[in-house]
Amino acid sequence: MSASLEGRRILLIVGGGIAAYKALELIRLLRKSGASVTSVLTEGGAQFVTPLSLQALTETKVYTDLFSLTDESEMGHIRLSRAADLVVVAPATADIMAKMAAGLSGDLAATLLLATDKPVMIAPAMNVRMWRHPATMANIATLAARGVLVVPPGEGEMACGEYGPGRLAEPPAILAAIGAAIEAALGGEGALSGRHALVTSGPTHEPIDPVRYIANRSSGRQGHAIAGALARLGARVTLVSGPVSIPDPPGLSAIHVETAAEMLAACEAALPADIAVCAAAVADWRVEPSPRKLKKSPDGPPDLRLTENPDILATLSKPGPRRPRLVVGFAAETDTVAEFAAAKRRRKGCDWIIANHVGAGSAVMGGAENEITIISGDGAESWPMLPKSEVAARLAARIAAVFS
Ligand code: C5P
């Protein structure tokens, strides 16, 4: 039994989607971990699971109706929204997320989400195209920027027959995220509590056609470790990650994107922030993707015209009211690292540049260790080769010192 959820109260909102059946397993796991669960079933959710199943597993009343006289007299919806340690929406449909982003309150679930003063976590599930739609991406960025915790969907074959991201995270992963969120909420004051940190991580993929893309070897390990270390110091962290195969660190909001343009949009939507750490290996160029798979031709190979991508670090570093107080960039160089990095710091307008050597024979990119030099306005400081987790912890402490 997980002691961390003993006595904790979870308000679980079950949205309408084929994945609603997984909410039943989630309730079982939560109860096994010692939590009590009160469930709210949306009209759509009730098409997939019955109130009776939820009631049997939670062993308590299931709420479905905003305008129920009996429910209101027993427990008003405002009290219901606050009588929990954490509000979890699983599955969170595109519709629920849009309502949350817009602040609508036309049904019980939306009203509770607007009225609650407790942390909210969403586990989205939907068709891959609905998930990738700019409207959904914008809504998720808005919600993450407001502090909503996101358990990202998994990738795979979907009930509708399509393939890609959109499958509800598995119940054990949602349980782990709930445990981490509750621990973070109870964690008390950290050196960075009350601060918002934005971290980019991983590569970007720039599509050439529906099956091909330009990518790089970034694993996201260093960026993810920094995001996790900042969260452990109490910061509210928004991690904007390109496609990686490592899990999101616990206790933060992760937004998953593919291209540099999507990464920039997610970062801008996440502002304001006190700290920005741009650890992502953003592709410098993109091509105008072909809507159809490119074919071999007797006329020779396709003419891929490259266009420069927006520079996220330089954009975030621009002076103005939305500029984070501390902006940190990375410089992965293959030659005279420190020299190039210092020039890069000036060019991009950021406060610190973390230089690392990624030349041939270096195991830094994709590896588990990193050897860095921090270049700031005060000069350069080199650290020995350290595990990326240790680099992250020391860097987070160094960042916290700026805000102490
Ligand atoms: O120019 P270069 O790619 O070497 O700069 C690396 C730094 O700039 C990293 O911090 C990276 O995250 C950031 N960057 C960015 N957007 C780009 C290119 C790089 O944020 N389009």
Coordinates of C-alpha atoms and ligand atoms in Angstrom, one line a residue:
M1 CA 0.0 0.0 0.0
S2 CA 1.4 3.4 -0.9
A3 CA 1.5 5.4 2.3
S4 CA 1.5 8.7 0.4
L5 CA -2.2 8.5 -0.4
E6 CA -3.4 7.3 2.9
G7 CA -6.3 9.4 4.0
R8 CA -6.1 11.6 0.8
R9 CA -9.3 12.6 -0.9
I10 CA -9.6 12.6 -4.7
L11 CA -12.5 14.1 -6.6
L12 CA -12.5 12.1 -9.9
I13 CA -14.3 13.5 -12.9
V14 CA -14.9 10.9 -15.5
G15 CA -15.4 12.3 -19.0
G16 CA -17.0 10.8 -22.1
G17 CA -14.6 8.6 -24.1
I18 CA -14.0 4.9 -24.7
A19 CA -11.1 5.2 -22.1
A20 CA -13.6 5.9 -19.4
Y21 CA -13.4 2.2 -18.5
K22 CA -9.8 2.8 -17.3
A23 CA -11.2 5.2 -14.7
L24 CA -12.6 2.1 -12.9
E25 CA -9.1 0.6 -12.6
L26 CA -7.8 4.0 -11.5
I27 CA -10.4 4.1 -8.7
R28 CA -9.4 0.6 -7.6
L29 CA -5.7 1.6 -7.5
L30 CA -6.4 4.8 -5.6
R31 CA -8.5 2.9 -3.0
K32 CA -5.8 0.3 -2.7
S33 CA -3.3 3.1 -2.0
G34 CA -5.5 4.4 0.9
A35 CA -7.2 7.3 -0.9
S36 CA -10.9 7.9 -0.8
V37 CA -12.5 8.8 -4.1
T38 CA -15.7 10.7 -4.9
S39 CA -16.6 10.5 -8.5
V40 CA -18.5 12.8 -10.9
L41 CA -19.7 11.4 -14.2
T42 CA -20.3 13.6 -17.1
E43 CA -23.2 13.0 -19.5
G44 CA -20.7 11.7 -22.1
G45 CA -19.0 9.6 -19.5
A46 CA -22.3 7.9 -18.6
Q47 CA -22.4 6.6 -22.2
F48 CA -19.3 4.5 -21.4
V49 CA -19.5 3.6 -17.7
T50 CA -22.5 3.5 -15.4
P51 CA -23.0 5.4 -12.1
L52 CA -23.5 2.0 -10.5
S53 CA -20.0 0.8 -11.4
L54 CA -18.5 4.0 -10.0
Q55 CA -20.6 3.8 -6.9
A56 CA -19.6 0.2 -6.3
L57 CA -15.9 0.9 -6.6
T58 CA -15.8 4.2 -4.7
E59 CA -18.4 3.0 -2.1
T60 CA -19.9 6.5 -2.1
K61 CA -22.4 8.6 -3.9
V62 CA -21.7 9.4 -7.6
Y63 CA -22.6 13.0 -8.7
T64 CA -23.9 13.6 -12.2
D65 CA -26.3 16.5 -12.2
L66 CA -25.7 20.2 -11.7
F67 CA -29.3 20.9 -11.0
S68 CA -30.2 18.0 -8.7
L69 CA -32.2 19.2 -5.7
T70 CA -31.2 16.3 -3.5
D71 CA -27.5 16.5 -4.3
E72 CA -27.5 20.3 -3.7
S73 CA -29.3 19.9 -0.4
E74 CA -26.8 17.2 0.8
M75 CA -23.6 18.7 -0.6
G76 CA -23.6 21.9 -2.7
H77 CA -21.5 21.9 -5.8
I78 CA -19.1 24.5 -4.4
R79 CA -18.5 22.4 -1.3
L80 CA -18.1 19.3 -3.5
S81 CA -15.4 21.1 -5.6
R82 CA -13.4 21.8 -2.5
A83 CA -13.9 18.7 -0.4
A84 CA -10.8 17.0 -1.9
D85 CA -7.0 17.3 -1.9
L86 CA -6.8 17.0 -5.6
V87 CA -9.3 17.1 -8.5
V88 CA -8.5 14.6 -11.3
V89 CA -10.2 14.5 -14.7
A90 CA -9.7 11.1 -16.4
P91 CA -10.3 10.8 -19.2
A92 CA -10.3 14.5 -20.0
T93 CA -11.9 15.0 -23.4
A94 CA -11.2 17.8 -25.8
D95 CA -14.6 19.2 -24.8
I96 CA -13.8 19.3 -21.1
M97 CA -10.4 20.9 -21.7
A98 CA -12.0 23.5 -24.0
K99 CA -14.6 24.3 -21.3
M100 CA -11.9 24.6 -18.7
A101 CA -9.8 26.9 -20.9
A102 CA -12.8 29.1 -21.7
G103 CA -14.1 29.1 -18.1
L104 CA -17.5 27.6 -19.0
S105 CA -19.7 26.2 -16.3
G106 CA -22.7 24.7 -18.1
D107 CA -22.6 21.3 -16.4
L108 CA -21.6 19.8 -13.1
A109 CA -18.0 18.9 -14.1
A110 CA -17.2 22.2 -15.7
T111 CA -18.7 24.1 -12.7
L112 CA -16.7 22.1 -10.2
L113 CA -13.5 22.8 -12.2
L114 CA -14.2 26.5 -12.2
A115 CA -15.2 26.6 -8.6
T116 CA -12.4 24.5 -7.1
D117 CA -9.6 26.0 -5.0
K118 CA -7.7 22.7 -5.1
P119 CA -5.0 21.5 -7.5
V120 CA -6.4 20.1 -10.7
M121 CA -4.9 17.3 -12.8
I122 CA -6.1 16.2 -16.2
A123 CA -5.3 13.0 -18.1
P124 CA -6.4 13.7 -21.7
A125 CA -7.7 11.0 -24.1
M126 CA -9.0 11.5 -27.6
N127 CA -8.4 10.7 -31.2
V128 CA -4.9 11.6 -32.5
R129 CA -6.2 14.4 -34.8
M130 CA -8.3 15.9 -32.1
W131 CA -5.2 15.8 -29.8
R132 CA -3.0 17.4 -32.4
H133 CA -5.5 20.1 -33.4
P134 CA -4.1 23.6 -32.7
A135 CA -7.3 24.3 -30.6
T136 CA -6.5 21.4 -28.3
M137 CA -2.8 22.3 -28.1
A138 CA -3.7 25.9 -27.3
N139 CA -6.1 24.8 -24.6
I140 CA -3.7 22.5 -23.0
A141 CA -1.0 25.2 -23.0
T142 CA -3.4 27.6 -21.4
L143 CA -4.4 25.1 -18.7
A144 CA -0.7 24.2 -18.0
A145 CA 0.2 27.9 -17.7
R146 CA -2.6 28.2 -15.1
G147 CA -1.0 25.4 -13.1
V148 CA -3.2 22.5 -14.2
L149 CA -1.1 19.3 -14.0
V150 CA -1.2 17.3 -17.2
V151 CA -0.7 13.5 -17.4
P152 CA 0.1 13.3 -21.2
P153 CA -1.6 10.6 -23.3
G154 CA 0.3 7.6 -24.5
E155 CA 1.0 6.7 -28.1
G156 CA -0.3 3.7 -29.9
E157 CA -3.2 2.2 -31.8
M158 CA -6.4 3.8 -30.9
A159 CA -10.0 2.5 -30.5
C160 CA -10.9 4.4 -33.7
G161 CA -8.2 2.5 -35.7
E162 CA -5.8 5.5 -36.1
Y163 CA -2.3 5.5 -34.6
G164 CA -0.5 8.2 -32.6
P165 CA -0.7 10.1 -29.3
G166 CA -4.1 10.3 -27.6
R167 CA -4.5 7.1 -25.6
L168 CA -5.3 7.7 -21.9
A169 CA -2.2 7.2 -19.8
E170 CA -2.3 3.9 -18.0
P171 CA -3.9 3.9 -14.5
P172 CA -0.6 3.1 -12.7
A173 CA 1.0 6.1 -14.4
I174 CA -1.9 8.4 -13.4
L175 CA -1.7 7.0 -9.9
A176 CA 2.0 7.8 -9.8
A177 CA 1.3 11.4 -11.0
I178 CA -1.4 11.8 -8.3
G179 CA 1.1 10.6 -5.6
A180 CA 3.7 13.1 -6.8
A181 CA 1.2 15.9 -7.0
I182 CA 0.0 15.3 -3.5
E183 CA 3.5 15.1 -2.2
A184 CA 4.4 18.3 -4.0
A185 CA 1.3 20.1 -2.6
L186 CA 2.2 18.9 0.9
G187 CA 5.9 19.5 0.4
G188 CA 5.8 22.9 2.1
E189 CA 8.1 25.7 1.2
G190 CA 10.9 25.1 -1.2
A191 CA 13.6 27.6 -2.2
L192 CA 11.6 28.2 -5.4
S193 CA 8.1 28.0 -4.2
G194 CA 5.9 30.7 -5.7
R195 CA 8.1 30.8 -8.8
H196 CA 7.1 29.6 -12.3
A197 CA 9.8 28.0 -14.3
L198 CA 9.5 27.2 -18.0
V199 CA 11.8 24.5 -19.4
T200 CA 12.2 23.3 -23.0
S201 CA 13.6 19.9 -23.5
G202 CA 14.3 17.2 -26.2
P203 CA 14.6 17.5 -29.9
T204 CA 12.0 18.9 -32.4
H205 CA 10.8 17.0 -35.4
E206 CA 10.2 18.9 -38.5
P207 CA 8.1 17.0 -41.0
I208 CA 9.1 16.6 -44.6
D209 CA 6.1 14.6 -45.6
P210 CA 3.6 12.4 -43.6
V211 CA 6.2 9.8 -42.8
R212 CA 9.6 11.6 -42.8
Y213 CA 11.1 14.3 -40.6
I214 CA 14.2 16.1 -39.7
A215 CA 15.4 15.3 -36.2
N216 CA 18.5 15.3 -33.9
R217 CA 20.0 13.0 -31.3
S218 CA 18.7 14.9 -28.2
S219 CA 17.2 12.5 -25.6
G220 CA 15.7 15.2 -23.4
R221 CA 17.6 13.8 -20.4
Q222 CA 19.3 17.0 -19.3
G223 CA 16.2 19.2 -19.8
H224 CA 13.9 16.8 -18.1
A225 CA 16.3 16.5 -15.2
I226 CA 16.5 20.3 -14.8
A227 CA 12.7 20.5 -14.9
G228 CA 12.4 17.8 -12.2
A229 CA 15.1 19.5 -10.0
L230 CA 13.3 22.9 -10.2
A231 CA 10.0 21.2 -9.3
R232 CA 11.7 19.6 -6.3
L233 CA 12.8 23.0 -5.1
G234 CA 9.1 24.0 -5.1
A235 CA 8.8 25.8 -8.4
R236 CA 5.7 25.4 -10.5
V237 CA 7.3 24.0 -13.6
T238 CA 5.9 23.9 -17.2
L239 CA 8.0 21.5 -19.2
V240 CA 7.6 21.9 -23.0
S241 CA 9.1 18.8 -24.5
G242 CA 9.8 17.6 -28.0
P243 CA 9.4 13.9 -28.9
V244 CA 11.4 11.9 -26.3
S245 CA 11.2 8.3 -25.0
I246 CA 11.7 9.2 -21.4
P247 CA 8.8 9.8 -18.9
D248 CA 7.8 13.2 -17.6
P249 CA 9.3 14.0 -14.2
P250 CA 6.7 13.9 -11.5
G251 CA 5.1 17.1 -10.0
L252 CA 5.1 19.3 -13.1
S253 CA 2.9 20.2 -16.1
A254 CA 4.3 18.8 -19.3
I255 CA 3.3 19.9 -22.8
H256 CA 4.3 17.7 -25.6
V257 CA 5.0 19.2 -29.0
E258 CA 6.6 18.1 -32.2
T259 CA 7.9 21.1 -34.1
A260 CA 9.8 24.3 -33.3
A261 CA 6.8 26.4 -34.1
E262 CA 4.6 24.3 -31.7
M263 CA 7.3 24.6 -29.1
L264 CA 7.5 28.4 -29.4
A265 CA 3.6 28.7 -29.3
A266 CA 3.5 26.5 -26.1
C267 CA 6.3 28.6 -24.5
E268 CA 4.6 31.9 -25.2
A269 CA 1.3 30.5 -23.9
A270 CA 3.0 29.4 -20.7
L271 CA 4.3 32.9 -19.9
P272 CA 4.6 34.7 -17.6
A273 CA 7.4 32.9 -15.9
D274 CA 10.2 33.9 -13.5
I275 CA 12.7 31.4 -15.0
A276 CA 13.2 30.0 -18.5
V277 CA 15.6 27.2 -19.2
C278 CA 15.9 26.4 -22.9
A279 CA 17.5 23.0 -23.0
A280 CA 15.7 21.8 -26.1
A281 CA 17.8 21.0 -29.2
V282 CA 15.5 22.9 -31.5
A283 CA 15.9 22.3 -35.2
D284 CA 17.4 25.3 -36.8
W285 CA 15.5 24.7 -40.1
R286 CA 12.2 23.3 -41.3
V287 CA 10.9 22.4 -44.7
E288 CA 7.4 23.1 -46.1
P289 CA 6.0 19.6 -45.5
S290 CA 4.4 17.8 -48.5
P291 CA 0.9 16.7 -47.7
R292 CA 1.7 13.4 -49.7
K293 CA 4.6 11.0 -49.3
L294 CA 7.4 12.1 -51.6
K295 CA 8.2 9.5 -54.2
K296 CA 11.4 8.7 -56.1
S297 CA 11.5 10.2 -59.5
P298 CA 13.6 9.9 -62.6
D299 CA 14.0 13.7 -62.3
G300 CA 16.2 13.2 -59.3
P301 CA 15.8 13.7 -55.5
P302 CA 13.3 16.3 -54.1
D303 CA 14.4 19.8 -53.7
L304 CA 14.0 20.4 -49.9
R305 CA 14.0 24.1 -49.3
L306 CA 15.0 24.9 -45.8
T307 CA 13.4 27.8 -43.9
E308 CA 14.9 29.1 -40.6
N309 CA 12.9 28.2 -37.5
P310 CA 12.0 30.8 -34.9
D311 CA 14.6 31.1 -32.1
I312 CA 12.7 30.3 -28.9
L313 CA 15.6 31.3 -26.6
A314 CA 16.1 34.7 -28.4
T315 CA 12.4 35.3 -28.4
L316 CA 12.0 34.7 -24.6
S317 CA 15.1 36.8 -24.0
K318 CA 13.7 39.9 -25.7
P319 CA 13.5 42.8 -23.2
G320 CA 10.0 43.6 -22.1
P321 CA 7.4 43.0 -19.4
R322 CA 7.0 39.3 -20.3
R323 CA 10.7 38.5 -20.2
P324 CA 11.4 36.0 -17.4
R325 CA 13.8 37.4 -14.9
L326 CA 16.4 34.7 -15.5
V327 CA 16.7 33.2 -19.0
V328 CA 19.2 30.3 -19.4
G329 CA 20.2 28.9 -22.8
F330 CA 22.4 26.0 -23.8
A331 CA 25.2 25.9 -26.3
A332 CA 26.0 22.4 -27.7
E333 CA 29.2 23.1 -29.6
T334 CA 31.6 20.9 -31.4
D335 CA 34.5 23.4 -31.3
T336 CA 36.0 26.1 -29.0
V337 CA 33.0 25.7 -26.7
A338 CA 33.5 28.6 -24.2
E339 CA 34.4 31.2 -26.9
F340 CA 31.4 30.4 -29.1
A341 CA 29.1 30.1 -26.1
A342 CA 30.0 33.6 -24.8
A343 CA 29.2 35.1 -28.2
K344 CA 26.0 33.1 -28.3
R345 CA 25.0 34.6 -24.9
R346 CA 25.4 38.1 -26.2
R347 CA 23.6 37.3 -29.5
K348 CA 20.6 35.6 -28.0
G349 CA 20.3 38.1 -25.1
C350 CA 19.9 35.5 -22.4
D351 CA 21.4 35.7 -18.9
W352 CA 23.4 32.5 -18.7
I353 CA 24.6 30.1 -21.3
I354 CA 25.4 26.5 -20.3
A355 CA 28.1 25.3 -22.7
N356 CA 28.7 21.6 -23.4
H357 CA 30.9 19.8 -25.8
V358 CA 29.0 17.5 -28.2
G359 CA 31.7 16.8 -30.7
A360 CA 32.6 13.4 -32.3
G361 CA 33.5 10.9 -29.5
S362 CA 31.6 12.9 -26.9
A363 CA 28.9 10.9 -25.2
V364 CA 27.0 14.0 -23.9
M365 CA 24.1 14.1 -26.5
G366 CA 21.8 11.2 -25.6
G367 CA 24.2 10.1 -22.8
A368 CA 23.8 10.0 -19.0
E369 CA 26.6 12.5 -18.1
N370 CA 27.4 16.1 -18.9
E371 CA 30.4 18.4 -18.5
I372 CA 29.4 22.0 -18.5
T373 CA 30.7 25.6 -18.3
I374 CA 28.3 28.3 -17.1
I375 CA 28.8 31.6 -18.8
S376 CA 27.2 34.6 -17.2
G377 CA 27.8 38.3 -17.1
D378 CA 30.2 37.5 -14.2
G379 CA 32.4 35.2 -16.3
A380 CA 32.8 31.5 -16.9
E381 CA 32.7 28.6 -14.4
S382 CA 33.5 25.0 -15.4
W383 CA 32.1 21.9 -13.6
P384 CA 33.6 18.4 -13.8
M385 CA 31.9 15.6 -15.7
L386 CA 28.8 14.8 -13.6
P387 CA 25.6 12.7 -14.0
K388 CA 22.9 14.8 -15.7
S389 CA 20.8 14.5 -12.6
E390 CA 23.6 16.0 -10.5
V391 CA 24.2 18.8 -13.1
A392 CA 20.4 19.5 -12.9
A393 CA 20.4 19.6 -9.0
R394 CA 23.4 21.9 -8.9
L395 CA 22.0 24.2 -11.6
A396 CA 18.5 24.3 -9.9
A397 CA 20.3 25.3 -6.6
R398 CA 22.3 28.0 -8.5
I399 CA 19.0 29.3 -10.0
A400 CA 17.3 29.3 -6.6
A401 CA 20.2 31.4 -5.2
V402 CA 19.3 34.2 -7.8
F403 CA 15.8 34.3 -6.3
S404 CA 16.8 34.0 -2.6
Ligands
C5P1 O1 21.8 28.6 -31.9 P1 21.9 27.3 -31.1 O2 20.9 26.2 -31.6 O3 23.3 26.7 -30.9 O4 21.5 27.7 -29.6 C1 21.2 26.8 -28.6 C2 20.3 27.4 -27.6 O5 19.3 28.1 -28.2 C3 19.7 26.3 -26.7 O6 19.4 26.9 -25.5 C4 18.4 26.1 -27.5 O7 17.4 25.5 -26.7 C5 18.0 27.4 -28.0 N1 17.3 27.5 -29.3 C6 16.0 27.8 -29.4 N2 15.4 27.9 -30.6 C7 16.0 27.6 -31.7 C8 17.4 27.3 -31.7 C9 18.0 27.2 -30.5 O8 15.4 28.1 -28.3 N3 15.4 27.7 -32.9

